[in-house]
Amino acid sequence: MLEYIGLGLALIHFGTPLSYYVYMKKKYFGKPWDMKREEGFKPKITVIVPTYNEAKLIEKKLDDIYAQEYPRDRLEVILIDSASSDGTLEIAEKWKEEHGEINLKIIGEDSRRGKAHSLNEALKHSTGEIVVITDADSFWGTRDSLGRAAEWFSDPSVGAVSCLKDPEGSEAPSIELGYRGYYNVLRVAESKAYSTPIFHGELASFRKDLLEEVGEFPVDIGSDDSHTATKIAAMGYRAIIPEDVLCKELVPKRGYNSWRIRRAQHLVQHFMKAMKLKVKAPKNFDRILKVEEYLHLMNPWILLGGAVLLSASAIMGSLISLIFLALGIALLMYKPYRTWISMQLYLVIAAIKNLWSRE
Ligand code: GDP
Ligand code: MN
């Protein structure tokens, strides 16, 4: 009996995301966008770069923004630093002296109160119609990322735009890539269907008036970009990740596991908070949000439950359980499966860790 419940749970765990993926890919991924994009649309943009101890990367980051093909008179950059102790601010000041042509404002806060807090502070100084948030440890890679993201705002239904991620650096990228295929297809398909509830800190852009309407960036959770995008989508605007807006993420060489857990913690915080959203989201977004909430909050535990039941019944002598457990372990040779399983573990650990540490 136990073994059948265990197998059932495993079936639900793997079957749900797989069916969702197949459905979304077939129904939406290849389909044309149902919105108009005006080429050459160049709204006034404010790029905000929050920094805390980014001395190693900050020059490269500013160079990357500088290399964007976007009219300088339509672009404002705000770097907001929270009392870094490694000289980030000084390096940025020096960079600014050497690059007079770009409109760069540098704000130095006198204490650290977190990324979202800084973003909200920077917002007060921004004059752009579109606000683009970008982490210091990320790069756009292509010189038109900013311009392409901006063009999507020519459609008035678009409230937020993020990028498709390519991992870069470290020994981990092959694992990351295996996961990205599944993940990126879903982001684009959800965007075409309506909106995606997952945004990326590499490039997260928003209409400024909507940011004000949703009450700025949430300071109580880690996933400020995804959560803000979700609130905007719930209001009836599109929050999208198009295939042509690309960005690169630096995957840390050291502390890879704790980095993944922290990321997972942020996602769990985001979806927990999204479940309590008061606004009634449009039906097509509500469906996407419910599936993603399920996938991030429930589904990992179903795998755990299944594994526990199968192990218990295997110990009690069930041959079927033993065979399926062995199969589940043998499949770990296969990279996409291994990546999937590790993500589930990260999500379970993240949910537990969120009980006492929300950083
Ligand atoms: P992760 O990518 O989610 O793991 O978070 P990071 O630690 O890479 O932080 C994302 C961005 O926010 C980076 O550019 C950091 O330098 C910046 N950041 C993190 N904490 C703070 C803070 O307290 N204040 C400011 N201004 N920026 C911060
Ligand atoms: Mn980062």
PDB file of N, CA, C and O in Angstrom, residues 297-332:
ATOM      1  N   LEU A 297       6.272  25.956  -3.977  1.00  0.00           N
ATOM      2  CA  LEU A 297       5.984  25.800  -2.552  1.00  0.00           C
ATOM      3  C   LEU A 297       5.585  24.381  -2.155  1.00  0.00           C
ATOM      4  O   LEU A 297       5.887  23.923  -1.062  1.00  0.00           O
ATOM      5  N   MET A 298       4.871  23.671  -3.038  1.00  0.00           N
ATOM      6  CA  MET A 298       4.313  22.366  -2.683  1.00  0.00           C
ATOM      7  C   MET A 298       5.070  21.204  -3.305  1.00  0.00           C
ATOM      8  O   MET A 298       5.386  20.219  -2.645  1.00  0.00           O
ATOM      9  N   ASN A 299       5.320  21.333  -4.606  1.00  0.00           N
ATOM     10  CA  ASN A 299       5.829  20.202  -5.370  1.00  0.00           C
ATOM     11  C   ASN A 299       7.128  19.590  -4.809  1.00  0.00           C
ATOM     12  O   ASN A 299       7.274  18.376  -4.814  1.00  0.00           O
ATOM     13  N   PRO A 300       8.073  20.412  -4.318  1.00  0.00           N
ATOM     14  CA  PRO A 300       9.300  19.826  -3.756  1.00  0.00           C
ATOM     15  C   PRO A 300       9.004  18.903  -2.571  1.00  0.00           C
ATOM     16  O   PRO A 300       9.641  17.863  -2.413  1.00  0.00           O
ATOM     17  N   TRP A 301       8.005  19.261  -1.777  1.00  0.00           N
ATOM     18  CA  TRP A 301       7.659  18.458  -0.594  1.00  0.00           C
ATOM     19  C   TRP A 301       6.990  17.154  -0.992  1.00  0.00           C
ATOM     20  O   TRP A 301       7.078  16.153  -0.284  1.00  0.00           O
ATOM     21  N   ILE A 302       6.311  17.175  -2.124  1.00  0.00           N
ATOM     22  CA  ILE A 302       5.674  15.949  -2.605  1.00  0.00           C
ATOM     23  C   ILE A 302       6.729  14.925  -3.014  1.00  0.00           C
ATOM     24  O   ILE A 302       6.613  13.734  -2.750  1.00  0.00           O
ATOM     25  N   LEU A 303       7.810  15.427  -3.605  1.00  0.00           N
ATOM     26  CA  LEU A 303       8.924  14.532  -3.940  1.00  0.00           C
ATOM     27  C   LEU A 303       9.518  13.935  -2.667  1.00  0.00           C
ATOM     28  O   LEU A 303       9.758  12.727  -2.586  1.00  0.00           O
ATOM     29  N   LEU A 304       9.715  14.795  -1.699  1.00  0.00           N
ATOM     30  CA  LEU A 304      10.286  14.340  -0.432  1.00  0.00           C
ATOM     31  C   LEU A 304       9.389  13.278   0.200  1.00  0.00           C
ATOM     32  O   LEU A 304       9.854  12.214   0.624  1.00  0.00           O
ATOM     33  N   GLY A 305       8.087  13.552   0.221  1.00  0.00           N
ATOM     34  CA  GLY A 305       7.127  12.595   0.774  1.00  0.00           C
ATOM     35  C   GLY A 305       7.194  11.272   0.035  1.00  0.00           C
ATOM     36  O   GLY A 305       7.228  10.195   0.651  1.00  0.00           O
ATOM     37  N   GLY A 306       7.229  11.344  -1.280  1.00  0.00           N
ATOM     38  CA  GLY A 306       7.290  10.125  -2.097  1.00  0.00           C
ATOM     39  C   GLY A 306       8.544   9.323  -1.787  1.00  0.00           C
ATOM     40  O   GLY A 306       8.490   8.104  -1.617  1.00  0.00           O
ATOM     41  N   ALA A 307       9.663  10.046  -1.674  1.00  0.00           N
ATOM     42  CA  ALA A 307      10.937   9.357  -1.414  1.00  0.00           C
ATOM     43  C   ALA A 307      10.927   8.685  -0.046  1.00  0.00           C
ATOM     44  O   ALA A 307      11.403   7.551   0.101  1.00  0.00           O
ATOM     45  N   VAL A 308      10.350   9.365   0.928  1.00  0.00           N
ATOM     46  CA  VAL A 308      10.283   8.788   2.278  1.00  0.00           C
ATOM     47  C   VAL A 308       9.425   7.523   2.274  1.00  0.00           C
ATOM     48  O   VAL A 308       9.818   6.470   2.798  1.00  0.00           O
ATOM     49  N   LEU A 309       8.252   7.595   1.641  1.00  0.00           N
ATOM     50  CA  LEU A 309       7.358   6.431   1.609  1.00  0.00           C
ATOM     51  C   LEU A 309       7.993   5.263   0.861  1.00  0.00           C
ATOM     52  O   LEU A 309       7.916   4.112   1.298  1.00  0.00           O
ATOM     53  N   LEU A 310       8.644   5.553  -0.264  1.00  0.00           N
ATOM     54  CA  LEU A 310       9.282   4.478  -1.028  1.00  0.00           C
ATOM     55  C   LEU A 310      10.410   3.847  -0.216  1.00  0.00           C
ATOM     56  O   LEU A 310      10.560   2.622  -0.200  1.00  0.00           O
ATOM     57  N   SER A 311      11.191   4.677   0.458  1.00  0.00           N
ATOM     58  CA  SER A 311      12.290   4.130   1.279  1.00  0.00           C
ATOM     59  C   SER A 311      11.736   3.262   2.401  1.00  0.00           C
ATOM     60  O   SER A 311      12.228   2.153   2.631  1.00  0.00           O
ATOM     61  N   ALA A 312      10.698   3.770   3.073  1.00  0.00           N
ATOM     62  CA  ALA A 312      10.119   3.015   4.182  1.00  0.00           C
ATOM     63  C   ALA A 312       9.618   1.662   3.703  1.00  0.00           C
ATOM     64  O   ALA A 312       9.889   0.626   4.314  1.00  0.00           O
ATOM     65  N   SER A 313       8.903   1.674   2.574  1.00  0.00           N
ATOM     66  CA  SER A 313       8.352   0.391   2.123  1.00  0.00           C
ATOM     67  C   SER A 313       9.443  -0.511   1.554  1.00  0.00           C
ATOM     68  O   SER A 313       9.337  -1.731   1.626  1.00  0.00           O
ATOM     69  N   ALA A 314      10.516   0.091   1.037  1.00  0.00           N
ATOM     70  CA  ALA A 314      11.633  -0.742   0.560  1.00  0.00           C
ATOM     71  C   ALA A 314      12.277  -1.453   1.740  1.00  0.00           C
ATOM     72  O   ALA A 314      12.597  -2.636   1.663  1.00  0.00           O
ATOM     73  N   ILE A 315      12.427  -0.718   2.836  1.00  0.00           N
ATOM     74  CA  ILE A 315      13.005  -1.331   4.045  1.00  0.00           C
ATOM     75  C   ILE A 315      12.105  -2.458   4.533  1.00  0.00           C
ATOM     76  O   ILE A 315      12.564  -3.502   4.962  1.00  0.00           O
ATOM     77  N   MET A 316      10.779  -2.258   4.385  1.00  0.00           N
ATOM     78  CA  MET A 316       9.851  -3.296   4.822  1.00  0.00           C
ATOM     79  C   MET A 316       9.727  -4.419   3.797  1.00  0.00           C
ATOM     80  O   MET A 316       8.880  -5.301   3.928  1.00  0.00           O
ATOM     81  N   GLY A 317      10.564  -4.358   2.761  1.00  0.00           N
ATOM     82  CA  GLY A 317      10.646  -5.496   1.846  1.00  0.00           C
ATOM     83  C   GLY A 317       9.917  -5.357   0.525  1.00  0.00           C
ATOM     84  O   GLY A 317       9.769  -6.327  -0.212  1.00  0.00           O
ATOM     85  N   SER A 318       9.455  -4.143   0.177  1.00  0.00           N
ATOM     86  CA  SER A 318       8.755  -4.014  -1.099  1.00  0.00           C
ATOM     87  C   SER A 318       9.748  -3.949  -2.267  1.00  0.00           C
ATOM     88  O   SER A 318      10.612  -3.061  -2.339  1.00  0.00           O
ATOM     89  N   LEU A 319       9.606  -4.882  -3.180  1.00  0.00           N
ATOM     90  CA  LEU A 319      10.514  -4.953  -4.311  1.00  0.00           C
ATOM     91  C   LEU A 319      10.269  -3.790  -5.287  1.00  0.00           C
ATOM     92  O   LEU A 319      11.204  -3.182  -5.803  1.00  0.00           O
ATOM     93  N   ILE A 320       8.993  -3.477  -5.504  1.00  0.00           N
ATOM     94  CA  ILE A 320       8.665  -2.370  -6.424  1.00  0.00           C
ATOM     95  C   ILE A 320       9.323  -1.071  -5.947  1.00  0.00           C
ATOM     96  O   ILE A 320       9.933  -0.347  -6.717  1.00  0.00           O
ATOM     97  N   SER A 321       9.205  -0.824  -4.655  1.00  0.00           N
ATOM     98  CA  SER A 321       9.790   0.387  -4.104  1.00  0.00           C
ATOM     99  C   SER A 321      11.297   0.405  -4.321  1.00  0.00           C
ATOM    100  O   SER A 321      11.870   1.431  -4.703  1.00  0.00           O
ATOM    101  N   LEU A 322      11.903  -0.732  -4.095  1.00  0.00           N
ATOM    102  CA  LEU A 322      13.353  -0.832  -4.257  1.00  0.00           C
ATOM    103  C   LEU A 322      13.741  -0.523  -5.699  1.00  0.00           C
ATOM    104  O   LEU A 322      14.685   0.222  -5.966  1.00  0.00           O
ATOM    105  N   ILE A 323      12.995  -1.079  -6.638  1.00  0.00           N
ATOM    106  CA  ILE A 323      13.297  -0.868  -8.055  1.00  0.00           C
ATOM    107  C   ILE A 323      13.166   0.610  -8.421  1.00  0.00           C
ATOM    108  O   ILE A 323      14.047   1.200  -9.051  1.00  0.00           O
ATOM    109  N   PHE A 324      12.069   1.232  -7.977  1.00  0.00           N
ATOM    110  CA  PHE A 324      11.861   2.649  -8.339  1.00  0.00           C
ATOM    111  C   PHE A 324      12.877   3.570  -7.653  1.00  0.00           C
ATOM    112  O   PHE A 324      13.330   4.541  -8.246  1.00  0.00           O
ATOM    113  N   LEU A 325      13.222   3.222  -6.412  1.00  0.00           N
ATOM    114  CA  LEU A 325      14.244   4.023  -5.722  1.00  0.00           C
ATOM    115  C   LEU A 325      15.570   3.927  -6.455  1.00  0.00           C
ATOM    116  O   LEU A 325      16.246   4.934  -6.695  1.00  0.00           O
ATOM    117  N   ALA A 326      15.927   2.702  -6.845  1.00  0.00           N
ATOM    118  CA  ALA A 326      17.184   2.491  -7.570  1.00  0.00           C
ATOM    119  C   ALA A 326      17.157   3.259  -8.880  1.00  0.00           C
ATOM    120  O   ALA A 326      18.140   3.910  -9.270  1.00  0.00           O
ATOM    121  N   LEU A 327      16.020   3.240  -9.541  1.00  0.00           N
ATOM    122  CA  LEU A 327      15.871   3.963 -10.804  1.00  0.00           C
ATOM    123  C   LEU A 327      16.053   5.473 -10.580  1.00  0.00           C
ATOM    124  O   LEU A 327      16.777   6.144 -11.310  1.00  0.00           O
ATOM    125  N   GLY A 328      15.396   5.956  -9.507  1.00  0.00           N
ATOM    126  CA  GLY A 328      15.481   7.385  -9.188  1.00  0.00           C
ATOM    127  C   GLY A 328      16.907   7.810  -8.896  1.00  0.00           C
ATOM    128  O   GLY A 328      17.313   8.921  -9.232  1.00  0.00           O
ATOM    129  N   ILE A 329      17.666   6.914  -8.306  1.00  0.00           N
ATOM    130  CA  ILE A 329      19.062   7.238  -7.991  1.00  0.00           C
ATOM    131  C   ILE A 329      19.938   7.110  -9.234  1.00  0.00           C
ATOM    132  O   ILE A 329      20.769   7.961  -9.506  1.00  0.00           O
ATOM    133  N   ALA A 330      19.690   6.049 -10.019  1.00  0.00           N
ATOM    134  CA  ALA A 330      20.490   5.845 -11.232  1.00  0.00           C
ATOM    135  C   ALA A 330      20.328   7.013 -12.207  1.00  0.00           C
ATOM    136  O   ALA A 330      21.275   7.429 -12.876  1.00  0.00           O
ATOM    137  N   LEU A 331      19.133   7.551 -12.251  1.00  0.00           N
ATOM    138  CA  LEU A 331      18.860   8.660 -13.177  1.00  0.00           C
ATOM    139  C   LEU A 331      19.678   9.910 -12.858  1.00  0.00           C
ATOM    140  O   LEU A 331      19.800  10.813 -13.687  1.00  0.00           O
ATOM    141  N   LEU A 332      20.245   9.941 -11.650  1.00  0.00           N
ATOM    142  CA  LEU A 332      21.060  11.098 -11.273  1.00  0.00           C
ATOM    143  C   LEU A 332      22.279  11.253 -12.188  1.00  0.00           C
ATOM    144  O   LEU A 332      22.907  12.312 -12.221  1.00  0.00           O
TER     145      LEU A 332
END
